[in-house]
Amino acid sequence: MKFQSIRYFRESSKAKLYWYSIANYLGLLLNILAGFFLFPKALTILGEIKYIETIGYFVFPFFLFGLAQGFVKFTPYFEKFHVPKLHGISLLISISVFSLFFIGLWIFNNIHHFDDFVYYQYGLILGLVLALIDLTKSVSIVYNRISFLIILEKIVPRLFLPILFYLNYIKVIPNNEFFLLYVICYLVLTLVMHFYVTKNRSTNFSLKYYFLFEKVTVKEFFEYCFYSFLGSFALLLINKIDSIIIPNYLTMRENGLYAILTTLTSIIFMHAAGINIIYGLTISKLIVKTKINLLSRLYKSSTYRASFLSLLFIGIILIILPFIKNTLDPQNHYPRLDAIISILCIGAFSNVATGFNSEIIAYSKYFKFNLLIVTFLFIINLTMVVYFLKYTQLGLLGVAISSTISIVLYNLFKTYYIYQKYKIVPFSKNYLKIIGLNSILFSIILNTTTINNESTFLIFIKLIVFVFINILFYILFKNERLKLNSIKIKSLK
């Protein structure tokens, strides 16, 4: 049986990854265009909306409670008729926890009023929406309805945010209504996604779980969900703590600028994120069946392809740095902008260069390790961010340095841990060749880039040459590269 034809994946993984990548890149392109030509007009408002989003990202793991990962982890043990009931129970749990948080916030505000109440109010609602979207995505993988869902999730928010932002900028929508409409748009999107995935399939909202845990005990399921929740929350603290701390030491304007830069560099790990999501169930299945050799081959193959694309995007970002700097900071208020972008690129690439190590750990019996390492690195990251902002003049550069160090260490520790437990690594000879080639090309680019006086024609020529060289070497290495469709699984039925 072909690897893509596991019974849980009637739609090919290649097709899913294709749609995921297309949707992600289109959505990100819309976000980057808005980030260059619209958002800089009112960075303070952007900083506020990103602050609300960060609050949402902080609380949504509490509402989700690891249930989305539990879906993927334990799907090999469940039958299809279990899914509607498990989905319904998960939705009820998420909404119930959200209600407790929202009531608690309202009571606390009445006892001791605080100025940022509106941010937290909308942040909690957005957190619930994010939790429901994650649940819906997990169910869509099992129901084999992921492709269109990805298009909705990745493109639609990138459309309504710039529209609302522009209406706010021209004073048609005041700030409070802007925040409210932004959350309402997300709520409508969530409902559309839910009804699309559950079309022709009713969701069972009964709390009775008879016959649901026949092969897995309730304790095993919720223990896994609990540790997944803790690990997810701690990882979000590492990735999102910057947007909470920056406004307290700098300004909302700088928070908005940093959000644009992180959005720009997120294109580097976009394809890798697709691989991690699309192949999550496959990884879980391979681990359950102890097919470690096949897991290793997929580990290397997917990392090689994702790294090639990531290095391509890093090179493009470095080449167009003069354009980025002149567009985002024409008055040169942030002379270290190019250094901030370069450092963020390193952190983003580390998420790609080490493959789907998080998924391997999360779906194995060693899932508790994620919590340990993430907690440790969160303490390091928080300490460094506060130190750089409070005791140095580095500003956003210090934030980028601390974030990148934490992410790089996080990925190195996970890769080493997986090697200790499974004796597999994501690296191959061709992978190292691609790394070496681009290290040389990046050195040439950085040594020949003049930030202030580089012509558009010269930038264009550099782009053409860089992309051509990378594609040429990718083709040369391709015959030696393991192809995904050459992997056979004979015993995963």
Short mmCIF file of C-alpha atoms in Angstrom, two decimals:
data_model
loop_
_atom_site.label_atom_id
_atom_site.label_comp_id
_atom_site.label_asym_id
_atom_site.label_seq_id
_atom_site.Cartn_x
_atom_site.Cartn_y
_atom_site.Cartn_z
CA MET A 1 0.00 0.00 0.00
CA LYS A 2 1.27 3.47 -0.83
CA PHE A 3 2.25 5.63 2.12
CA GLN A 4 -0.32 8.24 1.10
CA SER A 5 -3.08 5.64 1.05
CA ILE A 6 -3.36 4.89 4.74
CA ARG A 7 -7.07 4.42 5.40
CA TYR A 8 -7.22 7.65 7.38
CA PHE A 9 -5.89 9.56 4.35
CA ARG A 10 -8.05 8.86 1.33
CA GLU A 11 -7.15 12.29 -0.02
CA SER A 12 -3.43 12.13 -0.80
CA SER A 13 -0.99 13.80 1.58
CA LYS A 14 0.65 15.42 -1.42
CA ALA A 15 -2.63 17.07 -2.41
CA LYS A 16 -3.26 18.25 1.16
CA LEU A 17 0.24 19.71 1.40
CA TYR A 18 -0.24 21.40 -1.97
CA TRP A 19 -3.46 23.12 -0.88
CA TYR A 20 -2.03 23.97 2.52
CA SER A 21 1.02 25.61 0.94
CA ILE A 22 -1.01 27.52 -1.65
CA ALA A 23 -3.44 28.80 0.97
CA ASN A 24 -0.66 29.71 3.38
CA TYR A 25 1.43 31.54 0.81
CA LEU A 26 -1.55 33.45 -0.56
CA GLY A 27 -2.65 34.42 2.93
CA LEU A 28 0.85 35.42 3.92
CA LEU A 29 1.30 37.42 0.70
CA LEU A 30 -1.85 39.39 1.54
CA ASN A 31 -0.55 39.95 5.07
CA ILE A 32 2.88 41.08 3.86
CA LEU A 33 1.39 43.47 1.30
CA ALA A 34 -0.81 44.96 4.02
CA GLY A 35 2.22 45.04 6.33
CA PHE A 36 4.23 47.07 3.83
CA PHE A 37 1.63 49.40 2.36
CA LEU A 38 -1.22 49.68 4.88
CA PHE A 39 -0.30 48.75 8.45
CA PRO A 40 2.65 51.21 8.76
CA LYS A 41 0.12 54.06 8.41
CA ALA A 42 -1.15 53.32 11.92
CA LEU A 43 1.32 51.08 13.75
CA THR A 44 -0.24 51.90 17.13
CA ILE A 45 -3.60 50.39 16.13
CA LEU A 46 -1.80 47.37 14.68
CA GLY A 47 0.07 47.00 17.96
CA GLU A 48 -3.24 47.00 19.84
CA ILE A 49 -4.86 44.36 17.64
CA LYS A 50 -1.73 42.19 17.93
CA TYR A 51 -1.90 42.65 21.70
CA ILE A 52 -5.47 41.31 21.65
CA GLU A 53 -4.38 38.43 19.42
CA THR A 54 -1.57 37.60 21.82
CA ILE A 55 -4.02 37.45 24.74
CA GLY A 56 -6.16 35.12 22.62
CA TYR A 57 -3.17 32.88 21.90
CA PHE A 58 -2.30 32.77 25.60
CA VAL A 59 -5.75 31.66 26.77
CA PHE A 60 -6.78 29.34 23.94
CA PRO A 61 -4.67 26.40 25.23
CA PHE A 62 -6.77 26.54 28.42
CA PHE A 63 -9.97 26.33 26.38
CA LEU A 64 -8.57 23.63 24.10
CA PHE A 65 -6.95 21.61 26.92
CA GLY A 66 -4.89 19.54 24.47
CA LEU A 67 -8.01 18.00 22.90
CA ALA A 68 -6.95 18.78 19.33
CA GLN A 69 -3.68 16.90 19.77
CA GLY A 70 -5.56 14.14 21.57
CA PHE A 71 -7.67 13.67 18.44
CA VAL A 72 -4.59 13.06 16.30
CA LYS A 73 -2.69 11.05 18.90
CA PHE A 74 -5.49 8.57 19.62
CA THR A 75 -7.20 8.38 16.23
CA PRO A 76 -5.38 5.08 15.50
CA TYR A 77 -7.23 3.63 18.49
CA PHE A 78 -10.67 5.04 17.62
CA GLU A 79 -13.19 4.16 14.97
CA LYS A 80 -14.91 6.68 12.73
CA PHE A 81 -18.19 6.46 14.69
CA HIS A 82 -16.33 7.64 17.81
CA VAL A 83 -15.44 10.99 16.24
CA PRO A 84 -18.84 12.81 16.44
CA LYS A 85 -19.15 12.06 20.15
CA LEU A 86 -15.55 12.99 20.96
CA HIS A 87 -15.95 16.17 18.90
CA GLY A 88 -19.12 17.14 20.77
CA ILE A 89 -17.59 16.51 24.19
CA SER A 90 -14.52 18.56 23.21
CA LEU A 91 -16.66 21.49 22.08
CA LEU A 92 -18.64 21.45 25.33
CA ILE A 93 -15.44 21.37 27.40
CA SER A 94 -13.93 24.30 25.48
CA ILE A 95 -17.05 26.46 25.75
CA SER A 96 -17.47 25.64 29.47
CA VAL A 97 -13.89 26.60 30.33
CA PHE A 98 -14.24 29.81 28.30
CA SER A 99 -17.42 30.69 30.23
CA LEU A 100 -15.61 30.30 33.53
CA PHE A 101 -12.76 32.53 32.35
CA PHE A 102 -15.12 35.20 30.98
CA ILE A 103 -17.27 35.30 34.13
CA GLY A 104 -14.13 35.48 36.27
CA LEU A 105 -12.79 38.38 34.19
CA TRP A 106 -16.10 40.24 34.49
CA ILE A 107 -16.23 39.74 38.29
CA PHE A 108 -12.59 40.81 38.68
CA ASN A 109 -13.19 43.95 36.63
CA ASN A 110 -16.19 44.88 38.78
CA ILE A 111 -14.18 44.44 41.96
CA HIS A 112 -11.07 46.19 40.70
CA HIS A 113 -11.48 48.01 37.40
CA PHE A 114 -8.43 47.99 35.13
CA ASP A 115 -7.76 50.05 32.00
CA ASP A 116 -6.97 47.18 29.63
CA PHE A 117 -10.27 45.38 30.25
CA VAL A 118 -11.40 45.79 26.61
CA TYR A 119 -8.22 44.08 25.37
CA TYR A 120 -8.73 41.09 27.67
CA GLN A 121 -12.44 40.88 26.89
CA TYR A 122 -11.88 40.58 23.15
CA GLY A 123 -8.77 38.48 23.72
CA LEU A 124 -10.78 35.83 25.60
CA ILE A 125 -13.39 35.64 22.85
CA LEU A 126 -10.65 35.34 20.22
CA GLY A 127 -9.03 32.60 22.32
CA LEU A 128 -12.25 30.57 22.23
CA VAL A 129 -12.43 31.03 18.45
CA LEU A 130 -8.84 29.82 18.02
CA ALA A 131 -9.57 26.77 20.19
CA LEU A 132 -12.66 25.87 18.14
CA ILE A 133 -10.72 26.30 14.89
CA ASP A 134 -8.02 23.92 16.13
CA LEU A 135 -10.65 21.36 17.10
CA THR A 136 -12.33 21.70 13.72
CA LYS A 137 -9.03 21.18 11.91
CA SER A 138 -8.33 18.00 13.87
CA VAL A 139 -11.77 16.61 13.03
CA SER A 140 -11.37 17.60 9.37
CA ILE A 141 -8.23 15.45 9.13
CA VAL A 142 -10.17 12.41 10.31
CA TYR A 143 -13.13 13.25 8.03
CA ASN A 144 -10.75 13.89 5.13
CA ARG A 145 -12.07 17.43 4.51
CA ILE A 146 -8.94 19.45 5.25
CA SER A 147 -8.06 21.17 1.94
CA PHE A 148 -10.91 23.69 1.65
CA LEU A 149 -10.78 24.27 5.40
CA ILE A 150 -7.15 25.36 5.08
CA ILE A 151 -8.08 27.87 2.39
CA LEU A 152 -10.73 29.36 4.67
CA GLU A 153 -8.43 29.57 7.68
CA LYS A 154 -5.36 30.95 5.95
CA ILE A 155 -6.83 33.39 3.44
CA VAL A 156 -10.10 34.80 4.82
CA PRO A 157 -8.60 36.43 7.99
CA ARG A 158 -5.93 38.03 5.78
CA LEU A 159 -8.76 39.68 3.85
CA PHE A 160 -11.00 41.02 6.59
CA LEU A 161 -8.16 42.39 8.77
CA PRO A 162 -6.81 44.83 6.12
CA ILE A 163 -10.35 45.86 5.20
CA LEU A 164 -11.29 46.62 8.80
CA PHE A 165 -7.91 48.25 9.37
CA TYR A 166 -8.39 50.59 6.41
CA LEU A 167 -11.92 51.52 7.52
CA ASN A 168 -10.49 52.30 10.96
CA TYR A 169 -7.66 54.34 9.43
CA ILE A 170 -10.06 56.55 7.46
CA LYS A 171 -12.18 57.01 10.63
CA VAL A 172 -15.20 55.06 9.41
CA ILE A 173 -14.85 52.53 12.26
CA PRO A 174 -13.68 53.65 15.74
CA ASN A 175 -11.22 51.50 17.70
CA ASN A 176 -13.71 49.66 19.93
CA GLU A 177 -15.96 48.80 16.99
CA PHE A 178 -12.90 47.71 15.03
CA PHE A 179 -11.96 45.21 17.75
CA LEU A 180 -15.56 43.99 18.00
CA LEU A 181 -15.97 43.53 14.22
CA TYR A 182 -12.60 41.75 14.06
CA VAL A 183 -13.74 39.18 16.63
CA ILE A 184 -17.17 38.83 14.97
CA CYS A 185 -15.52 38.07 11.60
CA TYR A 186 -13.53 35.29 13.28
CA LEU A 187 -16.69 33.91 14.90
CA VAL A 188 -18.47 33.78 11.54
CA LEU A 189 -15.45 32.08 9.98
CA THR A 190 -15.43 29.49 12.77
CA LEU A 191 -19.11 28.64 12.23
CA VAL A 192 -18.60 28.28 8.48
CA MET A 193 -15.64 25.95 9.05
CA HIS A 194 -17.59 23.87 11.57
CA PHE A 195 -20.63 23.40 9.32
CA TYR A 196 -18.40 22.59 6.34
CA VAL A 197 -16.53 19.85 8.21
CA THR A 198 -19.62 18.36 9.85
CA LYS A 199 -21.73 18.45 6.69
CA ASN A 200 -23.62 15.15 6.44
CA ARG A 201 -22.22 14.22 9.86
CA SER A 202 -24.00 15.18 13.06
CA THR A 203 -21.96 16.21 16.09
CA ASN A 204 -23.01 14.33 19.23
CA PHE A 205 -23.06 16.70 22.23
CA SER A 206 -23.90 14.01 24.77
CA LEU A 207 -21.58 13.88 27.77
CA LYS A 208 -22.07 10.12 28.00
CA TYR A 209 -18.95 8.46 26.73
CA TYR A 210 -20.03 4.80 26.68
CA PHE A 211 -18.10 2.73 24.13
CA LEU A 212 -15.83 5.72 23.47
CA PHE A 213 -12.87 4.51 25.50
CA GLU A 214 -12.73 0.83 24.66
CA LYS A 215 -9.09 0.69 23.59
CA VAL A 216 -7.85 3.73 25.51
CA THR A 217 -8.81 4.56 29.07
CA VAL A 218 -10.28 7.91 30.06
CA LYS A 219 -7.25 8.47 32.30
CA GLU A 220 -4.79 7.86 29.46
CA PHE A 221 -6.66 10.17 27.11
CA PHE A 222 -7.03 13.11 29.47
CA GLU A 223 -3.55 12.67 30.94
CA TYR A 224 -2.17 13.07 27.43
CA CYS A 225 -4.44 16.08 26.81
CA PHE A 226 -3.30 17.67 30.06
CA TYR A 227 0.39 17.37 29.24
CA SER A 228 -0.27 18.53 25.67
CA PHE A 229 -2.03 21.57 27.08
CA LEU A 230 0.87 22.38 29.38
CA GLY A 231 3.40 21.92 26.56
CA SER A 232 1.37 24.00 24.10
CA PHE A 233 0.87 26.78 26.63
CA ALA A 234 4.55 26.92 27.53
CA LEU A 235 5.54 26.94 23.84
CA LEU A 236 3.13 29.81 23.20
CA LEU A 237 4.73 31.67 26.09
CA ILE A 238 8.05 31.39 24.28
CA ASN A 239 6.65 32.45 20.90
CA LYS A 240 4.16 35.12 22.00
CA ILE A 241 5.60 36.59 25.20
CA ASP A 242 7.31 39.30 23.14
CA SER A 243 3.99 40.90 22.11
CA ILE A 244 2.93 41.14 25.76
CA ILE A 245 6.23 42.52 27.09
CA ILE A 246 7.11 44.98 24.30
CA PRO A 247 4.23 47.42 25.01
CA ASN A 248 5.22 47.49 28.70
CA TYR A 249 8.79 48.59 27.98
CA LEU A 250 8.54 50.19 24.53
CA THR A 251 5.38 51.31 22.68
CA MET A 252 2.38 49.86 20.84
CA ARG A 253 3.93 51.31 17.67
CA GLU A 254 7.06 49.20 18.10
CA ASN A 255 4.85 46.23 18.96
CA GLY A 256 3.12 46.73 15.60
CA LEU A 257 6.43 46.98 13.74
CA TYR A 258 7.73 43.80 15.40
CA ALA A 259 4.50 42.02 14.40
CA ILE A 260 5.12 42.98 10.76
CA LEU A 261 8.69 41.64 10.92
CA THR A 262 7.66 38.33 12.50
CA THR A 263 4.91 37.96 9.88
CA LEU A 264 7.46 38.54 7.13
CA THR A 265 9.88 35.92 8.46
CA SER A 266 7.07 33.41 9.09
CA ILE A 267 7.15 32.64 5.37
CA ILE A 268 10.39 30.77 6.09
CA PHE A 269 8.69 27.94 8.03
CA MET A 270 5.34 28.01 6.20
CA HIS A 271 5.91 24.84 4.17
CA ALA A 272 7.36 23.00 7.18
CA ALA A 273 4.28 23.91 9.23
CA GLY A 274 2.15 22.33 6.50
CA ILE A 275 4.18 19.13 6.62
CA ASN A 276 3.84 18.94 10.40
CA ILE A 277 0.05 19.33 10.28
CA ILE A 278 -0.70 17.18 7.23
CA TYR A 279 1.53 14.28 8.31
CA GLY A 280 0.64 14.46 12.01
CA LEU A 281 -1.67 11.46 11.86
CA THR A 282 0.84 9.52 9.76
CA ILE A 283 3.60 10.20 12.29
CA SER A 284 1.34 9.01 15.09
CA LYS A 285 0.51 5.85 13.14
CA LEU A 286 4.19 5.06 12.45
CA ILE A 287 5.06 5.48 16.13
CA VAL A 288 2.14 3.30 17.27
CA LYS A 289 3.23 0.56 14.83
CA THR A 290 6.94 1.10 15.73
CA LYS A 291 7.87 1.67 12.09
CA ILE A 292 10.89 3.73 13.10
CA ASN A 293 12.84 3.06 9.90
CA LEU A 294 10.02 4.47 7.79
CA LEU A 295 9.64 7.36 10.23
CA SER A 296 13.34 8.13 9.80
CA ARG A 297 13.04 8.15 6.01
CA LEU A 298 10.05 10.49 6.10
CA TYR A 299 11.87 12.63 8.71
CA LYS A 300 14.86 13.16 6.40
CA SER A 301 12.89 13.54 3.17
CA SER A 302 10.43 16.13 4.44
CA THR A 303 13.16 18.13 6.22
CA TYR A 304 15.22 18.26 3.03
CA ARG A 305 12.35 19.62 0.93
CA ALA A 306 11.20 22.11 3.56
CA SER A 307 14.76 23.36 4.17
CA PHE A 308 15.28 24.00 0.46
CA LEU A 309 12.21 26.24 0.30
CA SER A 310 13.07 27.96 3.59
CA LEU A 311 16.60 28.82 2.46
CA LEU A 312 15.16 30.13 -0.78
CA PHE A 313 12.90 32.52 1.12
CA ILE A 314 15.71 33.61 3.46
CA GLY A 315 17.85 34.52 0.45
CA ILE A 316 15.01 36.51 -1.10
CA ILE A 317 14.44 38.40 2.17
CA LEU A 318 18.14 39.23 2.48
CA ILE A 319 18.31 40.42 -1.13
CA ILE A 320 15.31 42.75 -0.83
CA LEU A 321 16.36 44.08 2.60
CA PRO A 322 16.95 47.59 1.13
CA PHE A 323 13.36 47.67 -0.11
CA ILE A 324 12.01 46.32 3.20
CA LYS A 325 13.94 48.87 5.23
CA ASN A 326 13.02 51.84 3.04
CA THR A 327 9.34 50.86 3.04
CA LEU A 328 8.90 50.15 6.75
CA ASP A 329 11.29 52.79 8.06
CA PRO A 330 11.81 55.57 5.48
CA GLN A 331 12.92 58.03 8.19
CA ASN A 332 15.52 55.57 9.55
CA HIS A 333 14.08 55.58 13.05
CA TYR A 334 15.21 51.96 13.48
CA PRO A 335 18.80 51.69 12.15
CA ARG A 336 19.03 48.07 13.35
CA LEU A 337 16.03 46.89 11.31
CA ASP A 338 18.15 44.79 8.95
CA ALA A 339 19.89 43.08 11.89
CA ILE A 340 16.52 42.32 13.53
CA ILE A 341 15.22 40.69 10.34
CA SER A 342 18.40 38.64 9.86
CA ILE A 343 18.26 37.32 13.44
CA LEU A 344 14.54 36.47 13.14
CA CYS A 345 15.39 34.52 9.96
CA ILE A 346 17.78 32.33 11.94
CA GLY A 347 15.13 31.51 14.53
CA ALA A 348 12.52 30.76 11.85
CA PHE A 349 14.90 28.47 9.97
CA SER A 350 15.71 26.47 13.10
CA ASN A 351 12.03 25.43 13.16
CA VAL A 352 12.51 23.97 9.68
CA ALA A 353 16.05 22.61 9.85
CA THR A 354 15.21 20.11 12.59
CA GLY A 355 12.11 18.64 10.93
CA PHE A 356 8.92 17.53 12.67
CA ASN A 357 10.67 16.78 15.98
CA SER A 358 7.82 18.27 18.03
CA GLU A 359 5.32 15.88 16.45
CA ILE A 360 7.54 12.84 17.05
CA ILE A 361 7.81 13.67 20.74
CA ALA A 362 4.16 14.71 21.09
CA TYR A 363 2.80 11.47 19.62
CA SER A 364 5.23 9.18 21.42
CA LYS A 365 5.30 7.90 24.98
CA TYR A 366 7.87 10.60 25.73
CA PHE A 367 5.40 13.47 25.31
CA LYS A 368 6.08 14.74 28.84
CA PHE A 369 9.55 15.83 27.71
CA ASN A 370 7.99 18.68 25.70
CA LEU A 371 6.67 20.23 28.90
CA LEU A 372 10.03 20.00 30.65
CA ILE A 373 12.11 21.56 27.88
CA VAL A 374 9.55 24.24 26.99
CA THR A 375 9.24 25.36 30.61
CA PHE A 376 13.02 25.59 30.94
CA LEU A 377 13.38 27.63 27.76
CA PHE A 378 10.48 29.90 28.63
CA ILE A 379 12.30 30.94 31.81
CA ILE A 380 15.43 31.63 29.75
CA ASN A 381 13.52 33.60 27.11
CA LEU A 382 11.58 35.67 29.62
CA THR A 383 14.74 36.49 31.57
CA MET A 384 16.60 37.56 28.43
CA VAL A 385 13.72 39.66 27.04
CA VAL A 386 13.28 41.57 30.31
CA TYR A 387 17.05 42.03 30.65
CA PHE A 388 17.52 43.38 27.13
CA LEU A 389 14.55 45.75 27.38
CA LYS A 390 15.18 46.96 30.93
CA TYR A 391 18.97 47.13 31.16
CA THR A 392 20.17 47.69 27.59
CA GLN A 393 19.41 50.02 24.68
CA LEU A 394 18.94 47.20 22.16
CA GLY A 395 15.15 47.53 22.03
CA LEU A 396 13.56 45.30 19.39
CA LEU A 397 16.97 43.86 18.52
CA GLY A 398 17.26 42.48 22.05
CA VAL A 399 13.79 40.93 21.74
CA ALA A 400 14.79 39.27 18.45
CA ILE A 401 18.03 37.94 19.96
CA SER A 402 16.35 36.42 23.02
CA SER A 403 13.53 34.88 20.96
CA THR A 404 15.94 33.36 18.45
CA ILE A 405 18.25 31.91 21.10
CA SER A 406 15.28 30.24 22.82
CA ILE A 407 13.87 28.76 19.60
CA VAL A 408 17.26 27.48 18.42
CA LEU A 409 17.98 25.83 21.78
CA TYR A 410 14.47 24.38 21.86
CA ASN A 411 14.91 22.69 18.49
CA LEU A 412 18.43 21.45 19.21
CA PHE A 413 17.37 19.87 22.50
CA LYS A 414 14.40 18.13 20.86
CA THR A 415 16.52 16.80 18.00
CA TYR A 416 19.13 15.44 20.41
CA TYR A 417 16.42 13.85 22.58
CA ILE A 418 14.84 12.10 19.60
CA TYR A 419 18.25 10.77 18.58
CA GLN A 420 18.78 9.40 22.07
CA LYS A 421 15.40 7.62 22.09
CA TYR A 422 14.98 6.52 18.45
CA LYS A 423 18.47 6.89 16.91
CA ILE A 424 17.11 8.98 14.04
CA VAL A 425 18.05 12.46 12.80
CA PRO A 426 16.48 14.79 10.22
CA PHE A 427 19.78 15.39 8.42
CA SER A 428 20.95 13.81 5.16
CA LYS A 429 23.97 14.39 2.89
CA ASN A 430 21.94 16.37 0.39
CA TYR A 431 20.48 18.45 3.20
CA LEU A 432 23.99 19.41 4.34
CA LYS A 433 24.93 20.22 0.72
CA ILE A 434 22.01 22.62 0.43
CA ILE A 435 22.98 24.23 3.76
CA GLY A 436 26.60 24.64 2.64
CA LEU A 437 25.64 26.11 -0.74
CA ASN A 438 23.35 28.70 0.79
CA SER A 439 25.85 29.64 3.49
CA ILE A 440 28.20 30.69 0.69
CA LEU A 441 25.44 32.50 -1.21
CA PHE A 442 24.26 34.35 1.91
CA SER A 443 27.81 35.55 2.60
CA ILE A 444 28.05 36.91 -0.93
CA ILE A 445 24.64 38.61 -0.67
CA LEU A 446 25.41 40.28 2.66
CA ASN A 447 28.83 41.46 1.46
CA THR A 448 27.46 42.97 -1.75
CA THR A 449 24.30 44.60 -0.38
CA THR A 450 24.39 48.35 0.11
CA ILE A 451 21.40 49.22 2.20
CA ASN A 452 20.87 52.79 1.03
CA ASN A 453 21.86 52.95 -2.64
CA GLU A 454 21.10 49.62 -4.30
CA SER A 455 19.19 49.90 -7.57
CA THR A 456 15.98 47.97 -8.24
CA PHE A 457 17.60 46.43 -11.33
CA LEU A 458 20.55 45.07 -9.33
CA ILE A 459 18.18 43.61 -6.69
CA PHE A 460 16.19 41.93 -9.47
CA ILE A 461 19.34 40.43 -11.03
CA LYS A 462 20.45 39.08 -7.64
CA LEU A 463 17.05 37.46 -7.13
CA ILE A 464 17.15 35.76 -10.52
CA VAL A 465 20.69 34.44 -10.03
CA PHE A 466 20.05 33.26 -6.46
CA VAL A 467 16.82 31.43 -7.32
CA PHE A 468 18.37 29.88 -10.46
CA ILE A 469 21.40 28.53 -8.57
CA ASN A 470 19.22 27.03 -5.84
CA ILE A 471 16.82 25.36 -8.27
CA LEU A 472 19.74 24.02 -10.31
CA PHE A 473 21.35 22.39 -7.28
CA TYR A 474 17.98 21.12 -6.06
CA ILE A 475 17.51 19.32 -9.39
CA LEU A 476 21.05 17.93 -9.27
CA PHE A 477 20.46 16.50 -5.79
CA LYS A 478 16.94 15.33 -6.58
CA ASN A 479 17.87 11.92 -8.00
CA GLU A 480 19.59 11.01 -4.74
CA ARG A 481 16.75 12.33 -2.60
CA LEU A 482 14.28 9.91 -1.12
CA LYS A 483 10.90 10.35 -2.75
CA LEU A 484 7.90 10.11 -0.48
CA ASN A 485 5.93 7.90 -2.85
CA SER A 486 8.71 5.31 -2.74
CA ILE A 487 7.86 4.52 0.86
CA LYS A 488 5.68 1.43 1.23
CA ILE A 489 3.73 0.42 4.27
CA LYS A 490 2.47 -3.13 4.30
CA SER A 491 1.18 -3.42 7.81
CA LEU A 492 -0.53 -0.14 8.65
CA LYS A 493 -4.05 -1.30 7.88
#
